[in-house]
PDB file of C-alpha atoms in Angstrom:
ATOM      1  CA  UNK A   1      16.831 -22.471  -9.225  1.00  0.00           C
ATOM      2  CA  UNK A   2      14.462 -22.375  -5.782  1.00  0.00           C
ATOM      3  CA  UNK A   3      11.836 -20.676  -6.839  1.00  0.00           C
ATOM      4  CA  UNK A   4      11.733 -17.811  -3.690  1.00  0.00           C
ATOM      5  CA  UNK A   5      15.229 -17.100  -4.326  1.00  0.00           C
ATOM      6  CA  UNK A   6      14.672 -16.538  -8.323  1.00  0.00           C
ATOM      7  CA  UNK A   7      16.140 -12.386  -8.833  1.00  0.00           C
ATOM      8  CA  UNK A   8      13.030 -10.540  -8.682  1.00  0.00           C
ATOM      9  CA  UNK A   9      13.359  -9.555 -12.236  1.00  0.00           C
ATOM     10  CA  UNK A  10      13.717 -12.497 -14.211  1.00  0.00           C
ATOM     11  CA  UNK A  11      10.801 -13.822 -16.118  1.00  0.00           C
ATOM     12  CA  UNK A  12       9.935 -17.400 -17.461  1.00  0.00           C
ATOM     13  CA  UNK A  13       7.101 -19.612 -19.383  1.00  0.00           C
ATOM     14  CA  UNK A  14       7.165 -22.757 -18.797  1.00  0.00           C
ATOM     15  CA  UNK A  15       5.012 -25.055 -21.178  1.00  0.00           C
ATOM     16  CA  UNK A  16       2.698 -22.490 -21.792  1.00  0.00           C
ATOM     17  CA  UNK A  17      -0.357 -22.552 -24.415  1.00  0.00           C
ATOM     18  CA  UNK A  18      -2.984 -19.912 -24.477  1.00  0.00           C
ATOM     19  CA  UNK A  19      -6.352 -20.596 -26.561  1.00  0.00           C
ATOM     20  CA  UNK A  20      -8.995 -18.911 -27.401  1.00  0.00           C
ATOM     21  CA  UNK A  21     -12.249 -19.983 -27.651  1.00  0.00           C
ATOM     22  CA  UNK A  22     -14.927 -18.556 -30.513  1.00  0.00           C
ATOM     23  CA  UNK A  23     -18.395 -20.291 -31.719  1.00  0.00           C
ATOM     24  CA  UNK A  24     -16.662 -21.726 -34.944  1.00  0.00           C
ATOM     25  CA  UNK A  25     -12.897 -22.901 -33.475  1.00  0.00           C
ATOM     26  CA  UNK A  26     -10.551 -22.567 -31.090  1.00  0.00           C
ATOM     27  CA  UNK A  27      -7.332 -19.879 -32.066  1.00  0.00           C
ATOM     28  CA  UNK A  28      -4.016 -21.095 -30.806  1.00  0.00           C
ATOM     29  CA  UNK A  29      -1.988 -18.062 -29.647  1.00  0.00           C
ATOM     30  CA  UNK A  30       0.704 -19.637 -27.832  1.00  0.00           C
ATOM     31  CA  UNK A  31       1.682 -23.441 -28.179  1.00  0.00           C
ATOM     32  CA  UNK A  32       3.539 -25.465 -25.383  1.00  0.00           C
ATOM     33  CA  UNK A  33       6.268 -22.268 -25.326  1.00  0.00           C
ATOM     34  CA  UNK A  34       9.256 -22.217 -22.529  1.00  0.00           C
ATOM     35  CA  UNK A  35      10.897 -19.015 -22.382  1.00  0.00           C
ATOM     36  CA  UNK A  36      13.099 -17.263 -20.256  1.00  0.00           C
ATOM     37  CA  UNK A  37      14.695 -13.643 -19.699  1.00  0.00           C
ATOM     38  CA  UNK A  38      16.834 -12.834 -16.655  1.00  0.00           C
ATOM     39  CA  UNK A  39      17.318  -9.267 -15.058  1.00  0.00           C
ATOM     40  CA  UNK A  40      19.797  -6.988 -17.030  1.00  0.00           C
ATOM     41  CA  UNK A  41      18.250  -8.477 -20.277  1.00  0.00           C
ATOM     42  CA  UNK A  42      16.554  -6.581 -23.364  1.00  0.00           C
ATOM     43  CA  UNK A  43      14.683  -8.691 -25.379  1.00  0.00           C
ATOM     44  CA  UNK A  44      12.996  -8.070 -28.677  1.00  0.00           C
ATOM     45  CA  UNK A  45       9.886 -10.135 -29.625  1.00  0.00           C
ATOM     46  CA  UNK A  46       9.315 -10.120 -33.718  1.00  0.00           C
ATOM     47  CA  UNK A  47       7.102 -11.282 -35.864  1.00  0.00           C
ATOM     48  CA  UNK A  48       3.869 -11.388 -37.855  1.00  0.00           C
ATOM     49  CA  UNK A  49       0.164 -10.108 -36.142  1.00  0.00           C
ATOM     50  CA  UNK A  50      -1.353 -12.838 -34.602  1.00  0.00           C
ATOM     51  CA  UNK A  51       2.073 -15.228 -33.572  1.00  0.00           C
ATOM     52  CA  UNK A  52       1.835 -14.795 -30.331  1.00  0.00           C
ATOM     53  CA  UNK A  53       4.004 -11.303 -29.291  1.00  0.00           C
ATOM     54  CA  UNK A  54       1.107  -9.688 -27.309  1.00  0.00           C
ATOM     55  CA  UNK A  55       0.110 -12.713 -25.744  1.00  0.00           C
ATOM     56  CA  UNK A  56       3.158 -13.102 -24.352  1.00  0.00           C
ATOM     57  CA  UNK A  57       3.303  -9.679 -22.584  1.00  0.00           C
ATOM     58  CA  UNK A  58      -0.527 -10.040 -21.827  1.00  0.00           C
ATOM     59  CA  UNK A  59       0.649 -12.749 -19.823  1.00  0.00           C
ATOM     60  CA  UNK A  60       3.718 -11.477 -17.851  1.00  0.00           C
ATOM     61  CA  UNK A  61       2.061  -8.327 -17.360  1.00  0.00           C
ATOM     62  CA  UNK A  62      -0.987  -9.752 -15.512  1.00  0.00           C
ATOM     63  CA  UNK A  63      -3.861  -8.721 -17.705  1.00  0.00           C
ATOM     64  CA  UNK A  64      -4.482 -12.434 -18.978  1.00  0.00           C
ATOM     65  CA  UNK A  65      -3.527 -16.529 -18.080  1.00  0.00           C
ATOM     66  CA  UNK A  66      -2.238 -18.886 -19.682  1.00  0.00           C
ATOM     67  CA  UNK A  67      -4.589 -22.303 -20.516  1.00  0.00           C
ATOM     68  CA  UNK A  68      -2.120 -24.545 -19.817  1.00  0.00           C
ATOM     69  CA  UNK A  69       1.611 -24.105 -18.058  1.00  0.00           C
ATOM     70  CA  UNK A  70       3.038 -21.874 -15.758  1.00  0.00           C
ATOM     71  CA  UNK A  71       4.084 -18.049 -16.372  1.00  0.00           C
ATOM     72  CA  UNK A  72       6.321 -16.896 -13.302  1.00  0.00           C
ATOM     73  CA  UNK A  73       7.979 -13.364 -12.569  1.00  0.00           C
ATOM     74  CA  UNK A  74      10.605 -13.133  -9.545  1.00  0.00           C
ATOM     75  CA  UNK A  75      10.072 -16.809  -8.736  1.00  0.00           C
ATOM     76  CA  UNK A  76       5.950 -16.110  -8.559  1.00  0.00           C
ATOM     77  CA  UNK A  77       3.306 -17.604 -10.315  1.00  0.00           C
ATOM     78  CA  UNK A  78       1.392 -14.797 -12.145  1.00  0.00           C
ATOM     79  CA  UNK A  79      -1.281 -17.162 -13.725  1.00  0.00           C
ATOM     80  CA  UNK A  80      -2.724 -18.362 -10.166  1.00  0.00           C
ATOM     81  CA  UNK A  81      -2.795 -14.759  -8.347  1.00  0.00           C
ATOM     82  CA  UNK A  82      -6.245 -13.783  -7.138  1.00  0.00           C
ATOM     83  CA  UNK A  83      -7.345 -10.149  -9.099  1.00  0.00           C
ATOM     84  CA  UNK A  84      -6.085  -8.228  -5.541  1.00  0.00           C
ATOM     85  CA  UNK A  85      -2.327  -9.557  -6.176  1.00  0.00           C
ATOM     86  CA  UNK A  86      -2.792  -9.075  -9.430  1.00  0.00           C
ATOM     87  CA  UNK A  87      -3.626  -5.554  -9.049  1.00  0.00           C
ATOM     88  CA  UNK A  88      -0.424  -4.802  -7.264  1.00  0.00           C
ATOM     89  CA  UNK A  89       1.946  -7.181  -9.066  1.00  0.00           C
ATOM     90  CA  UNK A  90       0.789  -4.551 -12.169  1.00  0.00           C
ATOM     91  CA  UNK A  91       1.150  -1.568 -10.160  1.00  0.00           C
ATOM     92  CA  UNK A  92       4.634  -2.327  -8.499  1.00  0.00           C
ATOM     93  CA  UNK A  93       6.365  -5.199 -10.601  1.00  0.00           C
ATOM     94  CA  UNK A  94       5.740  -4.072 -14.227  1.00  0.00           C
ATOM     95  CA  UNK A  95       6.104  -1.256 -16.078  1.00  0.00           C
ATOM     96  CA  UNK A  96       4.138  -0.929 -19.541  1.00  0.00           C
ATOM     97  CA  UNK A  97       4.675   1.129 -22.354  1.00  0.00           C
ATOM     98  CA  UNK A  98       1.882   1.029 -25.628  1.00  0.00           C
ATOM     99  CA  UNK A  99       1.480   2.202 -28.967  1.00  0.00           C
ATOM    100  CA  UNK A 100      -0.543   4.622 -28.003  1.00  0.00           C
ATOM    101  CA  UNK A 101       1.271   6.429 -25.111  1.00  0.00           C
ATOM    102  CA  UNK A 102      -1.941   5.516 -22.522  1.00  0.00           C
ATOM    103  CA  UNK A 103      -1.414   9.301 -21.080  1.00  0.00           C
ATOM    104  CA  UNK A 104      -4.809  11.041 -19.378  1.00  0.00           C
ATOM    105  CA  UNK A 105      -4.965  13.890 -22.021  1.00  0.00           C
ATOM    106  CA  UNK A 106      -6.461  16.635 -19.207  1.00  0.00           C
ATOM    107  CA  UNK A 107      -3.115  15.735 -16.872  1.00  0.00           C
ATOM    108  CA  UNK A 108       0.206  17.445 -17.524  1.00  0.00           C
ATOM    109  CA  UNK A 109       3.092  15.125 -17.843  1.00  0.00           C
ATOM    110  CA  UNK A 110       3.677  15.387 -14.060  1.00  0.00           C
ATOM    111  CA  UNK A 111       0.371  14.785 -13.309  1.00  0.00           C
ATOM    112  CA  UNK A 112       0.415  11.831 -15.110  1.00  0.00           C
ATOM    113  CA  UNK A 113       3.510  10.334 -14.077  1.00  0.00           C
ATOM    114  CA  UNK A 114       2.125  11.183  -9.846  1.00  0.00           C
ATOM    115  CA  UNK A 115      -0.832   9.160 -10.263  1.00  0.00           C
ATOM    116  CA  UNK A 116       0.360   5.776 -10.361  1.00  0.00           C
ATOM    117  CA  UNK A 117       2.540   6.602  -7.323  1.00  0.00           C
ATOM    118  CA  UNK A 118      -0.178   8.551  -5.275  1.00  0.00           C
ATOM    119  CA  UNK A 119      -2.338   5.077  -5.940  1.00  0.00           C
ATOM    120  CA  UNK A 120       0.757   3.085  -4.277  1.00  0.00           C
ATOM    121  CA  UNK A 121       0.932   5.280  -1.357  1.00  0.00           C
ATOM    122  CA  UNK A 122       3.939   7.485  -1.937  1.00  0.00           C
ATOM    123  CA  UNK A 123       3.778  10.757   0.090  1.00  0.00           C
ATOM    124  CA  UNK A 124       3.382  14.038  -2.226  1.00  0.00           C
ATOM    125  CA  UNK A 125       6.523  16.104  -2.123  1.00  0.00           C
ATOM    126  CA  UNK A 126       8.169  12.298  -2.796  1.00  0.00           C
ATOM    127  CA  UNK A 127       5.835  12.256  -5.937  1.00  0.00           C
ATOM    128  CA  UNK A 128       6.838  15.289  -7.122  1.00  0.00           C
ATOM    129  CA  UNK A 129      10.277  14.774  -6.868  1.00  0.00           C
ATOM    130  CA  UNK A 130      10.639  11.644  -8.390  1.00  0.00           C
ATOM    131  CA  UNK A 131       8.396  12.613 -11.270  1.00  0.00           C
ATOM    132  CA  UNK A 132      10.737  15.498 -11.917  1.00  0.00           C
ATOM    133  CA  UNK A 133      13.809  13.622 -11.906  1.00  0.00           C
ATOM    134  CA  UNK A 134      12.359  11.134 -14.358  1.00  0.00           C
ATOM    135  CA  UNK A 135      11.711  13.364 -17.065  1.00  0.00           C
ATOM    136  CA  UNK A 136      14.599  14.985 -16.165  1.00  0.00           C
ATOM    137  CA  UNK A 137      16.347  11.925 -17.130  1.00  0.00           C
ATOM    138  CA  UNK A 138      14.521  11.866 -20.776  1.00  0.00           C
ATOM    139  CA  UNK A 139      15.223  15.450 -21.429  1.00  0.00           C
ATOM    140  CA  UNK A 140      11.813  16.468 -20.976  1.00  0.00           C
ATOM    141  CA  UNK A 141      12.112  18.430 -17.344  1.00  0.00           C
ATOM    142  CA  UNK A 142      11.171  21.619 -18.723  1.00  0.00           C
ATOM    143  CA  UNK A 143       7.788  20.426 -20.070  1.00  0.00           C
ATOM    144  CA  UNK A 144       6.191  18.670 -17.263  1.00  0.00           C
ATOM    145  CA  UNK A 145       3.428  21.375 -16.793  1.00  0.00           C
ATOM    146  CA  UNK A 146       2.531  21.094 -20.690  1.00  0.00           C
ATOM    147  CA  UNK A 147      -0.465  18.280 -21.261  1.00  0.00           C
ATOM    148  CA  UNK A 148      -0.418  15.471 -23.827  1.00  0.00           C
ATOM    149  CA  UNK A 149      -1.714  17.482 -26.850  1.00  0.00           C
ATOM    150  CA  UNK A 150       0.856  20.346 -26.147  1.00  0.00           C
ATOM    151  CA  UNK A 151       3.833  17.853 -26.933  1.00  0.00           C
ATOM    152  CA  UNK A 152       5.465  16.188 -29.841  1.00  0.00           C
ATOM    153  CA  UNK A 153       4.308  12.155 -30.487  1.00  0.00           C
ATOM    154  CA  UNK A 154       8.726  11.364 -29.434  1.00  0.00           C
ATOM    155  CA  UNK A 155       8.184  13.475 -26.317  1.00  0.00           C
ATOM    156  CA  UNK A 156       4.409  12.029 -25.471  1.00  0.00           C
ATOM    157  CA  UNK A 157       6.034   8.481 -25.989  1.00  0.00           C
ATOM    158  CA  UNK A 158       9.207   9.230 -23.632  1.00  0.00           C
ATOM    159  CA  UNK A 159       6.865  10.667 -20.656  1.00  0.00           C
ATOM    160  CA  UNK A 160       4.694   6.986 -21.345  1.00  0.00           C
ATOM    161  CA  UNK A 161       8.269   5.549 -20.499  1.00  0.00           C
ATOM    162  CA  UNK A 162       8.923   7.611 -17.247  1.00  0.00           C
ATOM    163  CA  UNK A 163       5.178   6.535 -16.512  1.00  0.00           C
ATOM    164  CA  UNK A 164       6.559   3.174 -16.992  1.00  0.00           C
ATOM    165  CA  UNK A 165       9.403   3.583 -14.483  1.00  0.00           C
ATOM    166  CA  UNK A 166       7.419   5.658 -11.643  1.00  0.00           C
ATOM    167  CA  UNK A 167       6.841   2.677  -8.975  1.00  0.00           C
ATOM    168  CA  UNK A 168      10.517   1.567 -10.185  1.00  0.00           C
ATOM    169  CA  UNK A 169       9.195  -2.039 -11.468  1.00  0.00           C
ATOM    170  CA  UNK A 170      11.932  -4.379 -11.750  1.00  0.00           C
ATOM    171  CA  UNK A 171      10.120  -5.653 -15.272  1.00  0.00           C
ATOM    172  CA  UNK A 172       9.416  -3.495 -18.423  1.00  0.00           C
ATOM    173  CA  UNK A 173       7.097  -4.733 -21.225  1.00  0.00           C
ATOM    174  CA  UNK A 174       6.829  -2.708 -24.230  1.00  0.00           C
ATOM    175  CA  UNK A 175       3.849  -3.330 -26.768  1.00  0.00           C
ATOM    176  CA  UNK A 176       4.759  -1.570 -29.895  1.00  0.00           C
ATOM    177  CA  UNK A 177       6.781   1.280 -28.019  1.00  0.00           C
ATOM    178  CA  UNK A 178       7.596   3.105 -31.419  1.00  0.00           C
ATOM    179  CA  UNK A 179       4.832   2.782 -34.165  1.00  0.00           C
ATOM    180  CA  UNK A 180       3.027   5.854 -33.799  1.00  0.00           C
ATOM    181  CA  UNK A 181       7.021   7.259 -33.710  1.00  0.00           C
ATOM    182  CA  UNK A 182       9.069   8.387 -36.837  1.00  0.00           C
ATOM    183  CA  UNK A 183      12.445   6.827 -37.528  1.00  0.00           C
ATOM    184  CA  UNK A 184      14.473   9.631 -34.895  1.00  0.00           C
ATOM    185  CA  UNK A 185      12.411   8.920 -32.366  1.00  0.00           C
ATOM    186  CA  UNK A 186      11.850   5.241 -32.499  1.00  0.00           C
ATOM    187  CA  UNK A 187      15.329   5.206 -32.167  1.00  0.00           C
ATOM    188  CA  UNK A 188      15.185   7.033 -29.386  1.00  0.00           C
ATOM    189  CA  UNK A 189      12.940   5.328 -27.283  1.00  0.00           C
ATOM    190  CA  UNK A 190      14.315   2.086 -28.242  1.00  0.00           C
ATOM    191  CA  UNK A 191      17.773   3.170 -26.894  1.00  0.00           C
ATOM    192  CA  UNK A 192      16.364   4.358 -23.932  1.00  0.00           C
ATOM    193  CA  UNK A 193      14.304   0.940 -23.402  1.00  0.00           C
ATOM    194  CA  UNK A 194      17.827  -1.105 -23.944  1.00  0.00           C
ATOM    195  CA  UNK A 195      19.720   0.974 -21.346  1.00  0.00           C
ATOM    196  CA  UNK A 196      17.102   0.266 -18.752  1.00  0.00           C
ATOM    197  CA  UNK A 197      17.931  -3.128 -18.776  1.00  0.00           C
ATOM    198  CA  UNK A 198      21.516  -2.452 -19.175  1.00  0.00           C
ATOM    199  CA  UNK A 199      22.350   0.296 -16.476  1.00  0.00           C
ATOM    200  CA  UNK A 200      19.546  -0.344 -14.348  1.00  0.00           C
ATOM    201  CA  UNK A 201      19.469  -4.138 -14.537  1.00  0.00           C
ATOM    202  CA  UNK A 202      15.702  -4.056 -15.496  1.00  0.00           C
ATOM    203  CA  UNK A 203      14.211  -6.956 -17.343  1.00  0.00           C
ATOM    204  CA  UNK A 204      13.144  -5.397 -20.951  1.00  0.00           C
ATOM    205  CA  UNK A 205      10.750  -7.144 -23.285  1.00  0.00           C
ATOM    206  CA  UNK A 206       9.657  -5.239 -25.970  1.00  0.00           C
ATOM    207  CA  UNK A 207       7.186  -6.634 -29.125  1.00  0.00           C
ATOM    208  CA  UNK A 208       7.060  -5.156 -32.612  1.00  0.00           C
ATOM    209  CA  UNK A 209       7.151  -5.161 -36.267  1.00  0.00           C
ATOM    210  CA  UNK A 210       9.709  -2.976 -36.756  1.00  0.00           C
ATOM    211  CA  UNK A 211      12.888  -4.087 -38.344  1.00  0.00           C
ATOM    212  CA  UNK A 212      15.203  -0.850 -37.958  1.00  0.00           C
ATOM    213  CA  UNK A 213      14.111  -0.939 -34.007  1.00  0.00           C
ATOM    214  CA  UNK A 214      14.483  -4.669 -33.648  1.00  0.00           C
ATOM    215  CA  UNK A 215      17.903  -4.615 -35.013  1.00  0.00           C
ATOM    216  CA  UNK A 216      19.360  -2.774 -32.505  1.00  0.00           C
ATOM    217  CA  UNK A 217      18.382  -5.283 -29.348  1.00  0.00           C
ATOM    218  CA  UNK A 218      21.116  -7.393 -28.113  1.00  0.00           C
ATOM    219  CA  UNK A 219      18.425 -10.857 -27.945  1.00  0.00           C
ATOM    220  CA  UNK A 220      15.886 -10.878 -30.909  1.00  0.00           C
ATOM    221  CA  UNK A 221      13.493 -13.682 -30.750  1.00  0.00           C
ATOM    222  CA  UNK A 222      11.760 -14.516 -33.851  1.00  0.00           C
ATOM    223  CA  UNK A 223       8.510 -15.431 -33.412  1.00  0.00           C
ATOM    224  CA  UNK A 224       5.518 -18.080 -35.784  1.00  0.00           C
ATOM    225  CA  UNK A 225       2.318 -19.247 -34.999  1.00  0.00           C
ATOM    226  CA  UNK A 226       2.412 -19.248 -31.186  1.00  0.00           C
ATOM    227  CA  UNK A 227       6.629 -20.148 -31.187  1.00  0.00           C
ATOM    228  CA  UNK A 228       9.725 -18.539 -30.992  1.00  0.00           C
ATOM    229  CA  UNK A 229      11.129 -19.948 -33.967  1.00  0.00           C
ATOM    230  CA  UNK A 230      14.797 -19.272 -33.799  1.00  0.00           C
ATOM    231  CA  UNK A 231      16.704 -16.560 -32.147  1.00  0.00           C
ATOM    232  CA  UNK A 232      19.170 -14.137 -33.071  1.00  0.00           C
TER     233      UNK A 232
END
């Protein structure tokens, strides 16, 4: 496909390998890996610590490059942006969600989820409104004035979700979404994750350890030493 007409969604690797360097060897994170994921797609990265799941995300997401190959989103080249287009491929084209919810514990949950959009320009009663509707949409409209410590680890994890979703990023990467999360609310949150990519036709990648959560994705990709070793 042409690379500027490529959906704006769809993600790709092409021959990628990502080392890294120490004083005794060089670590092999990612060997020589093509990969693709097209918009509409929820995709499930599994596998052991240190075969490559993180890297991969690092990668789409912007916050590292590759050594070798080429790592494109919407027909782009992520791994030769300058840090400027960098900084707003992150803050309009992906959507992350962590372990560790990343909320700013003196913000409410509106608060939070207006930042990101007041930093792209969006005018305030816009803000507002959009932030509502998101937790709205995750059950959670009723506690947007309550901060971080004042809510439940399912709840703090499904407001890090609508944080994902504020600037409406066509690509979602999920880094452990549910391991701070007990078995209810993992199940939750990975629901919600798979019908992003199904009702909204965003491109869902999400990487973890969890069998029970992994399961349920349509696209599993098993993952070994810096491969995807087969995929179910």
């Amino acid at each position: 496909m042409n690379e500027h007409t490529e959906p704006d969604a769809s993600v790709r690797l092409e021959n990628v390998s990502k080392y890294y360097e120490t004083a005794a060897q060089r670590v092999t994170a990612l060997e020589n890996l093509s990969w693709a994921v097209k918009p509409g797609e929820a995709v499930a990265l599994m596998g052991p610590s240190g075969c490559g799941k993180s890297t991969i995300l690092n990668l789409l997401g912007g916050m590292d490059r590759p050594t070798k190959g080429g790592v494109f989103a919407g027909g782009r080249d992520v791994g030769t942006m300058s840090e400027r287009q960098l900084e707003d491929y992150r803050l309009r084209k992906v959507g992350f969600v962590f372990q560790f919810f990343n909320l700013i514990p003196s913000l409410s949950a509106l608060e939070n989820l207006e930042l990101p959009m007041l930093m792209a320009g969006m005018a305030a009663h816009e803000r507002k409104q959009r932030a509502e509707d998101l937790l709205d949409s995750v059950g959670l409209k009723a506690k947007g004035y309550k901060r971080p410590e004042e809510l439940s680890g399912g709840e703090q994890q499904r407001v890090a979700v609508c944080l994902a979703l504020v600037n409406d990023p066509p690509i979602i990467l999920a880094d452990e979404p549910t391991g701070n999360l007990d078995s209810n609310n993992a199940k939750i949150i990975t629901n919600i994750l798979i019908d992003l990519a199904a009702k909204r036709n965003k491109t869902v990648i999400v990487a973890s350890h969890d069998p029970k959560v992994v399961e349920i994705f349509p696209r599993v990709c098993h993952m070994r030493d810096g491969l995807i070793e087969r995929v179910s």
